[in-house]
Structures are given as C-alpha cells and as structure tokens.
mmCIF file of C-alpha atoms in Angstrom:
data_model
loop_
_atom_site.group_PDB
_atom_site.id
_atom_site.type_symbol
_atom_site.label_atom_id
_atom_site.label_comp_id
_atom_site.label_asym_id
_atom_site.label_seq_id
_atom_site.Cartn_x
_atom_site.Cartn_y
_atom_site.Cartn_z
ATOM 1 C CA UNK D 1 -34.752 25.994 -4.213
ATOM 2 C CA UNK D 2 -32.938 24.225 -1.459
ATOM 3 C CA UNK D 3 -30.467 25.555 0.756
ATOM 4 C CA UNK D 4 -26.489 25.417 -1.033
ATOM 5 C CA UNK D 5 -24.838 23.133 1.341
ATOM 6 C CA UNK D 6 -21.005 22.909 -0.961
ATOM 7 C CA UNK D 7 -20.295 25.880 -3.449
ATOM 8 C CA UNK D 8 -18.050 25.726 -6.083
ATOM 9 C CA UNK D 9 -15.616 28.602 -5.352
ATOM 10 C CA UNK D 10 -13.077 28.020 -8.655
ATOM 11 C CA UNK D 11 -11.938 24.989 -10.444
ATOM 12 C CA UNK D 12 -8.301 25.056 -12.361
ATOM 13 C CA UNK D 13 -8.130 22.637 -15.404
ATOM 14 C CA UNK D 14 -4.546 22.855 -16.572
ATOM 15 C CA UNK D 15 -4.056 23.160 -20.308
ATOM 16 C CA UNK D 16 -0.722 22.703 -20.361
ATOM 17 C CA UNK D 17 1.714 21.363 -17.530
ATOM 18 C CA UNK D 18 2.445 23.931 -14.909
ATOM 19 C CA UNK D 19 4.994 24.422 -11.987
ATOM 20 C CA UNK D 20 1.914 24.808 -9.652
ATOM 21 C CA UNK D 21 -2.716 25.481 -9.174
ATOM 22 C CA UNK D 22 -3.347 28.784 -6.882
ATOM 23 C CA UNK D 23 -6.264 30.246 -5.807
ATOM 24 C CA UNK D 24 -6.262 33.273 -4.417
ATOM 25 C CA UNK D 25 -8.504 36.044 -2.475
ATOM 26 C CA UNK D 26 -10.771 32.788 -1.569
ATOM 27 C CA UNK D 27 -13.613 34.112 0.082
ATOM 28 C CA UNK D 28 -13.745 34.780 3.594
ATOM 29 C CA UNK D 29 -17.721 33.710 3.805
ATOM 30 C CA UNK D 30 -17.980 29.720 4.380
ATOM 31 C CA UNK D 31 -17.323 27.331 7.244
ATOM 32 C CA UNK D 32 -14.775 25.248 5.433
ATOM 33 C CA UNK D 33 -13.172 24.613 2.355
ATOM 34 C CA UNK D 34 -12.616 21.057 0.415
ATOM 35 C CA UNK D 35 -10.120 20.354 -2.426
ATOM 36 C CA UNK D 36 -11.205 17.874 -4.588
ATOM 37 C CA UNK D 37 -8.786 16.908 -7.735
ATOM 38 C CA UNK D 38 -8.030 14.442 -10.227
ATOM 39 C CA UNK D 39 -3.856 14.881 -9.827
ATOM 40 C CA UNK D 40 -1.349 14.131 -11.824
ATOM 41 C CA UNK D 41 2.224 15.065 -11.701
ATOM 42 C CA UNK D 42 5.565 14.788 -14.154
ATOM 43 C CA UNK D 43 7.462 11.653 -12.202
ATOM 44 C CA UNK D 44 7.191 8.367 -12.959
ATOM 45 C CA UNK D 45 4.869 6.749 -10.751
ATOM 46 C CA UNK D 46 3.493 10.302 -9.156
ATOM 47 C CA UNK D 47 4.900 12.778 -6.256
ATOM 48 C CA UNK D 48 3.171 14.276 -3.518
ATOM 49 C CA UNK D 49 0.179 16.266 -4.108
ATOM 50 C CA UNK D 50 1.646 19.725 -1.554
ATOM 51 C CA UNK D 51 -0.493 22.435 -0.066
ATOM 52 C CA UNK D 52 0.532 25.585 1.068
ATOM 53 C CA UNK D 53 -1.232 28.538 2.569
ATOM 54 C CA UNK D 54 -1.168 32.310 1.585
ATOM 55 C CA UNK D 55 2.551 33.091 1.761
ATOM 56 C CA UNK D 56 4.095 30.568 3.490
ATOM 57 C CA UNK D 57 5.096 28.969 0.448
ATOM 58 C CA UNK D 58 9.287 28.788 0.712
ATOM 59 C CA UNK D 59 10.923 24.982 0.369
ATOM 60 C CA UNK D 60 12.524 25.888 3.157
ATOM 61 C CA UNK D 61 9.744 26.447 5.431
ATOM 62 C CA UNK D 62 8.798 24.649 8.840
ATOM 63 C CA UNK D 63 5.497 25.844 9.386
ATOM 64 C CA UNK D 64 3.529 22.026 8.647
ATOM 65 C CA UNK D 65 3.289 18.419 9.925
ATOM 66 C CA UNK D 66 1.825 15.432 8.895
ATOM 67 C CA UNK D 67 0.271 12.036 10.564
ATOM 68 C CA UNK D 68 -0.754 9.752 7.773
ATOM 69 C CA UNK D 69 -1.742 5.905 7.218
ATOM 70 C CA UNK D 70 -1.045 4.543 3.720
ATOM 71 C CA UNK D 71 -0.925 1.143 2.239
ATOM 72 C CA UNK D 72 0.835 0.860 -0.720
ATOM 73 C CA UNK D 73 -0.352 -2.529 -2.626
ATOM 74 C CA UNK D 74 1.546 -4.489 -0.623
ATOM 75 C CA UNK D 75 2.415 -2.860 2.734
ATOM 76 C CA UNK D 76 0.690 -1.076 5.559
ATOM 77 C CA UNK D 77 2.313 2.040 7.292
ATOM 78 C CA UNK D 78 2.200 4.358 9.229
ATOM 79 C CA UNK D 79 4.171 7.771 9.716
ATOM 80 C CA UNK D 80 4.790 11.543 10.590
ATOM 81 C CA UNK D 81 6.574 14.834 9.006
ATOM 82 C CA UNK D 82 7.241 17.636 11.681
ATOM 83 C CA UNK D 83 8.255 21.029 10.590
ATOM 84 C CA UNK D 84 7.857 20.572 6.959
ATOM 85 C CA UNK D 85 7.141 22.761 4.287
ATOM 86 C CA UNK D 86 3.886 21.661 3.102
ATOM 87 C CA UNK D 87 0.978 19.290 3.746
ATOM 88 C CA UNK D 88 1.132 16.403 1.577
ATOM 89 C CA UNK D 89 -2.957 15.132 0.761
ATOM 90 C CA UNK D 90 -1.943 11.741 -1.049
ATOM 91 C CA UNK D 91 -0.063 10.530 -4.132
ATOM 92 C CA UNK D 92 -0.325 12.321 -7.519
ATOM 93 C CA UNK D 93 -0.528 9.472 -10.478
ATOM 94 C CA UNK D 94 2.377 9.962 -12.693
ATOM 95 C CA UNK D 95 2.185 10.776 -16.233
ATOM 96 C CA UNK D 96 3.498 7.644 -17.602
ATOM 97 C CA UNK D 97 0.005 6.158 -15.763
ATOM 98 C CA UNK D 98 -2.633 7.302 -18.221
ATOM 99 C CA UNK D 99 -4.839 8.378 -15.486
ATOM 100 C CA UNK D 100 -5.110 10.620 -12.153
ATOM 101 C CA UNK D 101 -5.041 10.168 -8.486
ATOM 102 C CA UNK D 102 -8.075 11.145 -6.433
ATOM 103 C CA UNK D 103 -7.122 13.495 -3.626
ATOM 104 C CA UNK D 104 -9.498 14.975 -1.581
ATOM 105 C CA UNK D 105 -9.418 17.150 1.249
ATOM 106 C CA UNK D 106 -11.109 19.345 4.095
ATOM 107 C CA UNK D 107 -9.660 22.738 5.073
ATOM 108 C CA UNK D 108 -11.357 23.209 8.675
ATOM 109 C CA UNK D 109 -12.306 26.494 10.122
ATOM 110 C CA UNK D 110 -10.172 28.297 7.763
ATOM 111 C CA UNK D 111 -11.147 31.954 8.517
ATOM 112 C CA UNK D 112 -10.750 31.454 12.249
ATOM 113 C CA UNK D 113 -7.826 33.687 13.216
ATOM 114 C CA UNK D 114 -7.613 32.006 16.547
ATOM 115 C CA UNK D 115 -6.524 28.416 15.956
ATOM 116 C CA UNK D 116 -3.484 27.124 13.910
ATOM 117 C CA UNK D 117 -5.358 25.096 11.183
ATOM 118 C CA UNK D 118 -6.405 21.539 10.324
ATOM 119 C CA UNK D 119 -6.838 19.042 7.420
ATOM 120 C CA UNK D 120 -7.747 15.630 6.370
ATOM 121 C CA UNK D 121 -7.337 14.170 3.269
ATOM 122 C CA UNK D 122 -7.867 11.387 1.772
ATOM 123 C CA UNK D 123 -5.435 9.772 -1.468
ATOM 124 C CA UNK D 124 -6.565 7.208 -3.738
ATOM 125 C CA UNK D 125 -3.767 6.642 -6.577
ATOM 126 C CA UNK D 126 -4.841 2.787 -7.714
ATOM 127 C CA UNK D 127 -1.305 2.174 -8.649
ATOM 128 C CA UNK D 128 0.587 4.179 -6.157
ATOM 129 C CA UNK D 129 -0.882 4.344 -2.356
ATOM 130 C CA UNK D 130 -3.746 4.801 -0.424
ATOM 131 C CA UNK D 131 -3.316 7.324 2.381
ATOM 132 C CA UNK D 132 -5.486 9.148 5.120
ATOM 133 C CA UNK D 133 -3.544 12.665 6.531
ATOM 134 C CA UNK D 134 -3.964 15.107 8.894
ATOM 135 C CA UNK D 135 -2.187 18.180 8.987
ATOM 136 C CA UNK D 136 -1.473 21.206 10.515
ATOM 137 C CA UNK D 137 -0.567 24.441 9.387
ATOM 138 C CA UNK D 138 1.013 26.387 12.701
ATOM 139 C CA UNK D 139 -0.439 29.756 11.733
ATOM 140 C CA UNK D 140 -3.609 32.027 13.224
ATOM 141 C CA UNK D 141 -3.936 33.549 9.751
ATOM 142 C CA UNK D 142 -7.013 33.199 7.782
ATOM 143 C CA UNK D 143 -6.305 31.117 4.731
ATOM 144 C CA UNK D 144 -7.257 33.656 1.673
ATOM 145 C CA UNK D 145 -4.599 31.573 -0.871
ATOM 146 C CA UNK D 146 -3.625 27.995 -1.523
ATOM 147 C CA UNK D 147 -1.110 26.867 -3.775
ATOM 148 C CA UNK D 148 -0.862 23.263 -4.751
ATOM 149 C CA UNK D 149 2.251 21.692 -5.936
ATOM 150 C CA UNK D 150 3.554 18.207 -7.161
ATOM 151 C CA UNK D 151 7.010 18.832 -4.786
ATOM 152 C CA UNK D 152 9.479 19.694 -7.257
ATOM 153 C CA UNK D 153 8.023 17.938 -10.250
ATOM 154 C CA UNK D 154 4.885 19.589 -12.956
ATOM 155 C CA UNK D 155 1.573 19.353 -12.481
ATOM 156 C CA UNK D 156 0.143 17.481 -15.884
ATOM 157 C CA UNK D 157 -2.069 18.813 -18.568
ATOM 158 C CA UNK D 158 -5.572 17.834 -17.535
ATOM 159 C CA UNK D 159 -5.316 17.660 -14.090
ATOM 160 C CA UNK D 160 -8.472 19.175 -12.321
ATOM 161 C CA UNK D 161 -8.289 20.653 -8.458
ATOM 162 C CA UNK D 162 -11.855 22.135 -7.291
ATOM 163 C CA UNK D 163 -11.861 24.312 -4.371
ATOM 164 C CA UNK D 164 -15.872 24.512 -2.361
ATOM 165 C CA UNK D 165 -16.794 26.398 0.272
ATOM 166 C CA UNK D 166 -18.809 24.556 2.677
ATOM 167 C CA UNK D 167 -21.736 26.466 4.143
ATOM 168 C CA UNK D 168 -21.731 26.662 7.918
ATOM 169 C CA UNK W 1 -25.211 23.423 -4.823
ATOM 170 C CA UNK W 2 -23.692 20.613 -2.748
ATOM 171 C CA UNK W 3 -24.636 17.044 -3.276
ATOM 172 C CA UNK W 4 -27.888 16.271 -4.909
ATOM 173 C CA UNK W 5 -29.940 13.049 -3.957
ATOM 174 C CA UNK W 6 -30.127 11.491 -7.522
ATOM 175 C CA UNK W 7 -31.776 8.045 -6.291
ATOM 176 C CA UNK W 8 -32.432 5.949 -3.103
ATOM 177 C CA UNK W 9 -32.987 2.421 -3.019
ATOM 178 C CA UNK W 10 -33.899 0.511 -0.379
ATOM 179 C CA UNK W 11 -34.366 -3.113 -0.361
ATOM 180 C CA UNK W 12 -37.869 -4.397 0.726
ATOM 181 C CA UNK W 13 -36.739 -7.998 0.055
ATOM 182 C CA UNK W 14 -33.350 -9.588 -0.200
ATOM 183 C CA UNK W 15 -31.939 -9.158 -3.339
ATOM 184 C CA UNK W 16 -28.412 -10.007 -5.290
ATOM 185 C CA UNK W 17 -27.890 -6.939 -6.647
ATOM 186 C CA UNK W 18 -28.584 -3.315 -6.867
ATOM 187 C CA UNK W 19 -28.581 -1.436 -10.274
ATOM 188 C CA UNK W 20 -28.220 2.642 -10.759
ATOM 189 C CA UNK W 21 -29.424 3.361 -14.429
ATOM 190 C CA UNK W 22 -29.713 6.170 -16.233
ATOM 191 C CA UNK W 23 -27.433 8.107 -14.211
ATOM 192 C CA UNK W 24 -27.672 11.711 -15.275
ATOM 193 C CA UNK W 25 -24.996 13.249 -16.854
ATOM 194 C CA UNK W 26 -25.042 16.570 -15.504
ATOM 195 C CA UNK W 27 -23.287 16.691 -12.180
ATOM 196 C CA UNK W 28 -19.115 16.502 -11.597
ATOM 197 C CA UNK W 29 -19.039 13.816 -9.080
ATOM 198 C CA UNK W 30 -20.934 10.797 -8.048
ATOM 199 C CA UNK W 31 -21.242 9.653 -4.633
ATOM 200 C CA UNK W 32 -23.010 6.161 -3.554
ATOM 201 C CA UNK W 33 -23.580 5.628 0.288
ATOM 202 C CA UNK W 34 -24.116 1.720 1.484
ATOM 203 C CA UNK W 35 -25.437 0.567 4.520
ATOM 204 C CA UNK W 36 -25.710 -3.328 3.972
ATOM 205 C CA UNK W 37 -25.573 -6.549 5.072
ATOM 206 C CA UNK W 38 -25.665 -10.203 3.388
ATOM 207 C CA UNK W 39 -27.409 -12.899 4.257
ATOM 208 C CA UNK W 40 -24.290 -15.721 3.663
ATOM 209 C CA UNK W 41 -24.421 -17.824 6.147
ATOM 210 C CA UNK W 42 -21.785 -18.694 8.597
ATOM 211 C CA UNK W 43 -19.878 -16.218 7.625
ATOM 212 C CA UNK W 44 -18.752 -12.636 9.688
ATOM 213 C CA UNK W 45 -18.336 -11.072 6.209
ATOM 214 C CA UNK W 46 -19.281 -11.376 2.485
ATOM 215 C CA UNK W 47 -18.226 -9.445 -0.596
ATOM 216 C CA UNK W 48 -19.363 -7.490 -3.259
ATOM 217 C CA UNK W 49 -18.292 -6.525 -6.548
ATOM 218 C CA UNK W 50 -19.152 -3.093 -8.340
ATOM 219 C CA UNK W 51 -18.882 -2.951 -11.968
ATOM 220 C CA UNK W 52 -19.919 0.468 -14.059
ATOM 221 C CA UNK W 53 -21.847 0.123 -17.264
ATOM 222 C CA UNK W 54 -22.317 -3.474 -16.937
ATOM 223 C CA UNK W 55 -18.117 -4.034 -17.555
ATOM 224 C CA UNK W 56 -16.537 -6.259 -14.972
ATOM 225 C CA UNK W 57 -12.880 -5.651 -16.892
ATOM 226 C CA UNK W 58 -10.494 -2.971 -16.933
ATOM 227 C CA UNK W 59 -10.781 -2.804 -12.879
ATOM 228 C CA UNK W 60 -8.007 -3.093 -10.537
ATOM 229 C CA UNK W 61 -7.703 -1.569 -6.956
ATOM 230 C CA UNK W 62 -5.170 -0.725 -4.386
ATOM 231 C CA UNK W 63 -6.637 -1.116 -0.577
ATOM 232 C CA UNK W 64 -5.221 -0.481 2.846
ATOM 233 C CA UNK W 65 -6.908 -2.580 5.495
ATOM 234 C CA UNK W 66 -7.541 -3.715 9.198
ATOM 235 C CA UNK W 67 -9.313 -5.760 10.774
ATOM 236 C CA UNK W 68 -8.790 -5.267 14.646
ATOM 237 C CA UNK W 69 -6.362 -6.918 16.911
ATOM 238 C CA UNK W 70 -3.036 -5.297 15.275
ATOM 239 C CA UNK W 71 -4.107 -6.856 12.037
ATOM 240 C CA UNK W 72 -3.425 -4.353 9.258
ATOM 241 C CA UNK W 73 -2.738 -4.948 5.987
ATOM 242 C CA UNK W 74 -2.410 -3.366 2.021
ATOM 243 C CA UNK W 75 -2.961 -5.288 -1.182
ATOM 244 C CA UNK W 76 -3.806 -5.213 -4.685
ATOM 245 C CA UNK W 77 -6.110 -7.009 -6.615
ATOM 246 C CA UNK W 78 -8.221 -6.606 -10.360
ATOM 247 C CA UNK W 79 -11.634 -6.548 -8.765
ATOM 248 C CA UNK W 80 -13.584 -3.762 -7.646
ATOM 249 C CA UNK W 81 -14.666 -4.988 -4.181
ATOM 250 C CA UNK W 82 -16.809 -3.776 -1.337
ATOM 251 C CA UNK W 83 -17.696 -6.116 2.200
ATOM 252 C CA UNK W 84 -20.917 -5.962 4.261
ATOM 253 C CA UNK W 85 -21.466 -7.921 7.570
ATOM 254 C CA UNK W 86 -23.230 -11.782 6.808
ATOM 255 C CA UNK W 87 -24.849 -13.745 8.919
ATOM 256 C CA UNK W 88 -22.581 -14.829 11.476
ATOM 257 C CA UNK W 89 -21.905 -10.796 12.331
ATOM 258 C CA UNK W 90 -23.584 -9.356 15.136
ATOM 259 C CA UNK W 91 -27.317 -9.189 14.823
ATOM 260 C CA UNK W 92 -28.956 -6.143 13.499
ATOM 261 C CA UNK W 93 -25.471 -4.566 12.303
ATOM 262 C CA UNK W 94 -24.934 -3.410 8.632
ATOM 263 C CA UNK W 95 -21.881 -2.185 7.137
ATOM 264 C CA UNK W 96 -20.724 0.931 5.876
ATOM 265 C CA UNK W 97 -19.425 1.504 2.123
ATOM 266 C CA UNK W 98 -19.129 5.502 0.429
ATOM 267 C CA UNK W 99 -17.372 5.649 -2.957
ATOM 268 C CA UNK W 100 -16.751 8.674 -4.865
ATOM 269 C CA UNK W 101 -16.206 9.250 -8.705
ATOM 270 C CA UNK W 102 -14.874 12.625 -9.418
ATOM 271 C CA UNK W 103 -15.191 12.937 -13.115
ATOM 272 C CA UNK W 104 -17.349 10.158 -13.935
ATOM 273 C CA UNK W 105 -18.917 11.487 -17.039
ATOM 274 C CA UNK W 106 -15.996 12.117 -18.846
ATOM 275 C CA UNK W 107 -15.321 10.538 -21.979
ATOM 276 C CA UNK W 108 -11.334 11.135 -22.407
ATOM 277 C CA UNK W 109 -10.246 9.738 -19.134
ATOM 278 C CA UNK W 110 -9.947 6.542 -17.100
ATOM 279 C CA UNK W 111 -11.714 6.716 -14.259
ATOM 280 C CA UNK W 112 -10.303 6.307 -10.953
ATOM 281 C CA UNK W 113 -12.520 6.022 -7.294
ATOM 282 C CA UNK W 114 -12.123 6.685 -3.695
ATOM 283 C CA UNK W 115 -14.109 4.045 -1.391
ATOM 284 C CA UNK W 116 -13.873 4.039 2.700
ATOM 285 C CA UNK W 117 -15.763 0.997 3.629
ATOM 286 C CA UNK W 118 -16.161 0.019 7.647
ATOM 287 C CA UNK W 119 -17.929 -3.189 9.365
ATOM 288 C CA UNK W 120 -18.134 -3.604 12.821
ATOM 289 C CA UNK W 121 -19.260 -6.615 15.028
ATOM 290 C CA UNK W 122 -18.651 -7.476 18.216
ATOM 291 C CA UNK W 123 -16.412 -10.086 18.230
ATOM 292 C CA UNK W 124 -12.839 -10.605 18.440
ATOM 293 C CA UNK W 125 -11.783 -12.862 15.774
ATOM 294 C CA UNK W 126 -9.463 -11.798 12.816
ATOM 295 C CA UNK W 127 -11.244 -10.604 10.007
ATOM 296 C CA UNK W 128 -14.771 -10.336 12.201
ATOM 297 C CA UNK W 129 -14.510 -6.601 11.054
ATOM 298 C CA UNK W 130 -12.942 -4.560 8.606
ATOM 299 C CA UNK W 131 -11.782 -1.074 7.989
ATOM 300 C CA UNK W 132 -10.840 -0.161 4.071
ATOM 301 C CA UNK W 133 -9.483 2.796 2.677
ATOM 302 C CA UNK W 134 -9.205 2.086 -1.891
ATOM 303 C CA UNK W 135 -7.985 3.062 -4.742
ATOM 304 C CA UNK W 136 -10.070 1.662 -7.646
ATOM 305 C CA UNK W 137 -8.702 2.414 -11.249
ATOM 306 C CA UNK W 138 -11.680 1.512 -14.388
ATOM 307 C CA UNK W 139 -9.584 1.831 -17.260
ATOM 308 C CA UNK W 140 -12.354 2.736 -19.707
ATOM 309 C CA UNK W 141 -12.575 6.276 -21.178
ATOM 310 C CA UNK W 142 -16.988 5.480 -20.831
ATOM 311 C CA UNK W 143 -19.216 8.058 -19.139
ATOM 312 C CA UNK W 144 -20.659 6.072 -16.459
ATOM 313 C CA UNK W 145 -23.919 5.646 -16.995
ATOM 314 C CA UNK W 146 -25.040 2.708 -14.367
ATOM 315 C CA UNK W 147 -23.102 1.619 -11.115
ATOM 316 C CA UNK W 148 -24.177 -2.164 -10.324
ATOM 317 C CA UNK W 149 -23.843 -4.210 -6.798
ATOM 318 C CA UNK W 150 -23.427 -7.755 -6.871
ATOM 319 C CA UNK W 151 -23.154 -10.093 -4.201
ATOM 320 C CA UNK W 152 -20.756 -12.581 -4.332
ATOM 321 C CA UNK W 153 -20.507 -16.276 -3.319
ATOM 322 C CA UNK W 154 -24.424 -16.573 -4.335
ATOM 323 C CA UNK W 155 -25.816 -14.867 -1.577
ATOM 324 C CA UNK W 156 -27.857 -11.733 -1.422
ATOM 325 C CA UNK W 157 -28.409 -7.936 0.167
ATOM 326 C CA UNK W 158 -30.922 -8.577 2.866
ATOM 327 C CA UNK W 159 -34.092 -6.526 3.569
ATOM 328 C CA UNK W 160 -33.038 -3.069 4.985
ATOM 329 C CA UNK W 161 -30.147 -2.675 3.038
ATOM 330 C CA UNK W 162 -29.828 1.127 1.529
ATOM 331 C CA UNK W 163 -27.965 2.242 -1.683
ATOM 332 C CA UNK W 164 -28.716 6.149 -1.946
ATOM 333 C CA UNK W 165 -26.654 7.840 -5.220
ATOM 334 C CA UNK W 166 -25.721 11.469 -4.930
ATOM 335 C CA UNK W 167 -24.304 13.727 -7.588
ATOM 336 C CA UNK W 168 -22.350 16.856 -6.837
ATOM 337 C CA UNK W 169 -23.091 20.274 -8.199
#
C-alpha cells in the first residue's frame, strides 16, 4: 500500500445554514494542514471566506494580516490588511449564485510553537474574484482549532470545507 | 491517501487534443497537471480550450493575469481557456497549467475550477509570457466523466507534451 501523503482529518457538509465550520482538537501529528472547500455564504454576490485559530476568534481582534492579488473580471489589484481579525482565503459565492467558490488553502508548520504562522490560499469564485493570500497569524501557539466564517453573513446549506493533514 | 495517479499521457507525436475518459468516480477531487507546448507558428503563445464531457457550453471564467513588464490585467470571458508556449517561444520551453475540481462527481451542483497556469520565455515583449490565476464556473449539475484539451487556431500539442490526471482520496 503506498505511503499516505494528504489525510483526510474531518470534512463539515452543512445541512442547514450556519453562523460558522470548526474543527477542533485537530491532531497534533502532520507537517501541515490544507483547507479545501466549496464556499458559499448568505450575501449577494459572496463575503469573505475568514479563518481563525483556536481562541483568537473576537471581531475585535488584531492578531492577522493579509497580502493578496485579486482580479476581479475586470480589474487587477493588489492590497494588504494589518492587524485584522481574521485571514481572509478568497471570495465565498453568494447564495443567489447557484454554485460555490473554490477556496483552498495551506496551514504551514502548524504545530511549531516557535514561529508565528503562515498561509496561502488560493480563491476561485467565477463570478466574484480571483485572489492569491498570504497570511499571518502573530501567535507561537500550535493551531489545535479553526473556525471558518463568512464575516458577518451564514455559511449556506451545502457548503463543504475539508481539513488534511499533510504528512511530513 | 493523498492524490492518486489516475492516468498519464504523454504525447509521442503532436497531437490536437488530449482526452481523459472514463474518469473514475470514486475520488473527491480531480487534479490535471500540463506541461505543454504548441507548435503554432510565429506565435509566443497559443490557446487551449477544456471542455468536460464533451460540452463546450455552460462555461464562463474569471482570470487575473500578467504578462511581465508591469502588464497585469483581470477579465472575463465564456470559454474555459488554458495557454502553452508556440513556436516563436524560447526553444525547448513548455508551459505550465494545474486545474483542480473539488467535487467533480457530483450530480446536484455546478461545478466550479481553480487553474494556475504559467509560461515563461525569454523575451521581453508584452504577452511573450503569461502568469494566470482562474475561476472557471461549468454550469452543468453532470458528474464529470472525461476532461478534453483542444488546441485552438488549428494547431497541435507537440511531442513531449504531458497531461497526468490525479484524483484525491
């Protein structure tokens, strides 16, 4: 049998609409971690797809920051969030869409109590933007929870997030 | 499990197209790696289209683009487009093109895509290279069963080229 190089660690498929996705007590054995989701949120058009870590999950937190590119259909941008609340992977699709954004994204080192920690995401919403991110989450804490949010509006019935451990 | 090789092709003769049949049904994503080049002439770039299950309707895609040189760029179009380097790139140089289908079995959902494409050559024109990140919407509620390359402005894949299809576990 050949060597597991992703494993699946839980995937969330919402029956019903729902504030927010967490896992929790993620296991402290792999290298990495990668979200993957189909994402769909309550506003017209889709919100921000949100990541927190273990308990630093107040609106008013500072703990995050964000460099991103994103073209939206018509224009190319560039831009940054400093001391923000969350890290925003990419664009949910809205509801009123009749399908879900692609979001994916790489949780680096995650156990490693000696570095703040990084991701990368990609966003694919055909209708919305296209985005690459990285962000930062200034903590040393290993990441045992992450709670995903659509940044003040419902995550949709049928949305999927998958969270893998990647073997290192 | 991590991602499974499903299928490799790789060309032994030029060809204007590349077909994945059959895909199996069994895994929750699809990923297809491309390393490519066409054999247009003239020309540093030429396109491809990708349709699924033989359907060139229903697609649309959102891209955000450069091409060196300050250019950058985001549109929106109704094709589901990929570029390799032709024959006016550098020599020996073949582009890069991943897309990913989360959920591409499903049969109560559109399905949407994530491609990163690059080219490189070493030249300094606009548009001599290109670096995509897309969106790409199907808007059929289909399993996909086949993924399908075609090379447009009647030109061909030349020998080399790779297609290798991957399914995650």
């Amino acid at each position: 049998m050949p060597t597991p190089t992703y494993t699946l660690i839980s995937e969330t498929v919402l029956g019903s609409s729902s504030v927010d996705i967490v896992f929790n007590s993620i296991p402290q054995t792999y290298k990495h971690l990668i979200i993957e989701s189909l994402a769909q949120d309550a506003r017209t058009g889709g919100n921000d797809f949100n990541v927190q870590f273990n308990s630093d999950t107040s609106s008013g937190g500072t703990n995050y920051s964000i460099t991103f590119v994103r073209g939206d259909g018509s224009t190319a941008s560039s831009g940054r969030g400093v001391n923000t609340y969350a890290i925003n992977f990419g664009q949910d699709a809205g509801s009123n869409q009749g399908y879900f954004s692609v979001i994916t994204g790489t949780i680096f080192d995650y156990t490693n109590t000696n570095i703040f920690k990084s991701t990368l995401s990609r966003g694919s919403h055909p209708g919305g933007s296209v985005s690459a991110t990285v962000g930062l989450w200034r903590s040393t804490a290993a990441i045992n929870s992450i709670r995903i949010t659509g940044n003040g509006y419902n995550l949709s019935a049928g949305m999927i997030v998958r969270l893998w451990g990647v073997v290192g | 499990m991590g991602w499974q090789l499903i299928e490799s092709q790789t060309l032994q003769a030029s060809a204007a197209s590349v077909t994945f049949s059959n895909i199996p049904q069994t895994y929750k994503s699809l990923k297809l790696l491309v390393s490519a080049r066409s054999d247009l002439s003239a020309n540093y770039h030429n396109f491809f289209s990708v349709e699924f299950n033989g359907s060139a309707t229903g697609i649309s895609q959102r891209k955000l683009e450069g091409y060196g040189g300050g250019t950058v760029g985001s549109n929106s179009n109704t094709t589901n487009t990929g570029t390799v380097p032709a024959a006016g790139a550098t020599t020996l140089t073949f582009g890069n093109y991943e897309i990913t289908i989360p959920n591409y079995s499903s049969t109560t959902s559109n399905k949407v895509t994530s491609t990163d494409l690059v080219t490189e050559n070493n030249a300094s024109g606009t548009y001599s290279a290109d670096a995509w990140l897309q969106a790409g919407l199907w808007a059929n509620n289909a399993a996909i069963t086949s993924i399908a390359l075609i090379v447009q402005n009647s030109a061909n894949f030349v020998f080399g080229s790779t297609f290798t299809l991957y399914g995650l576990a």
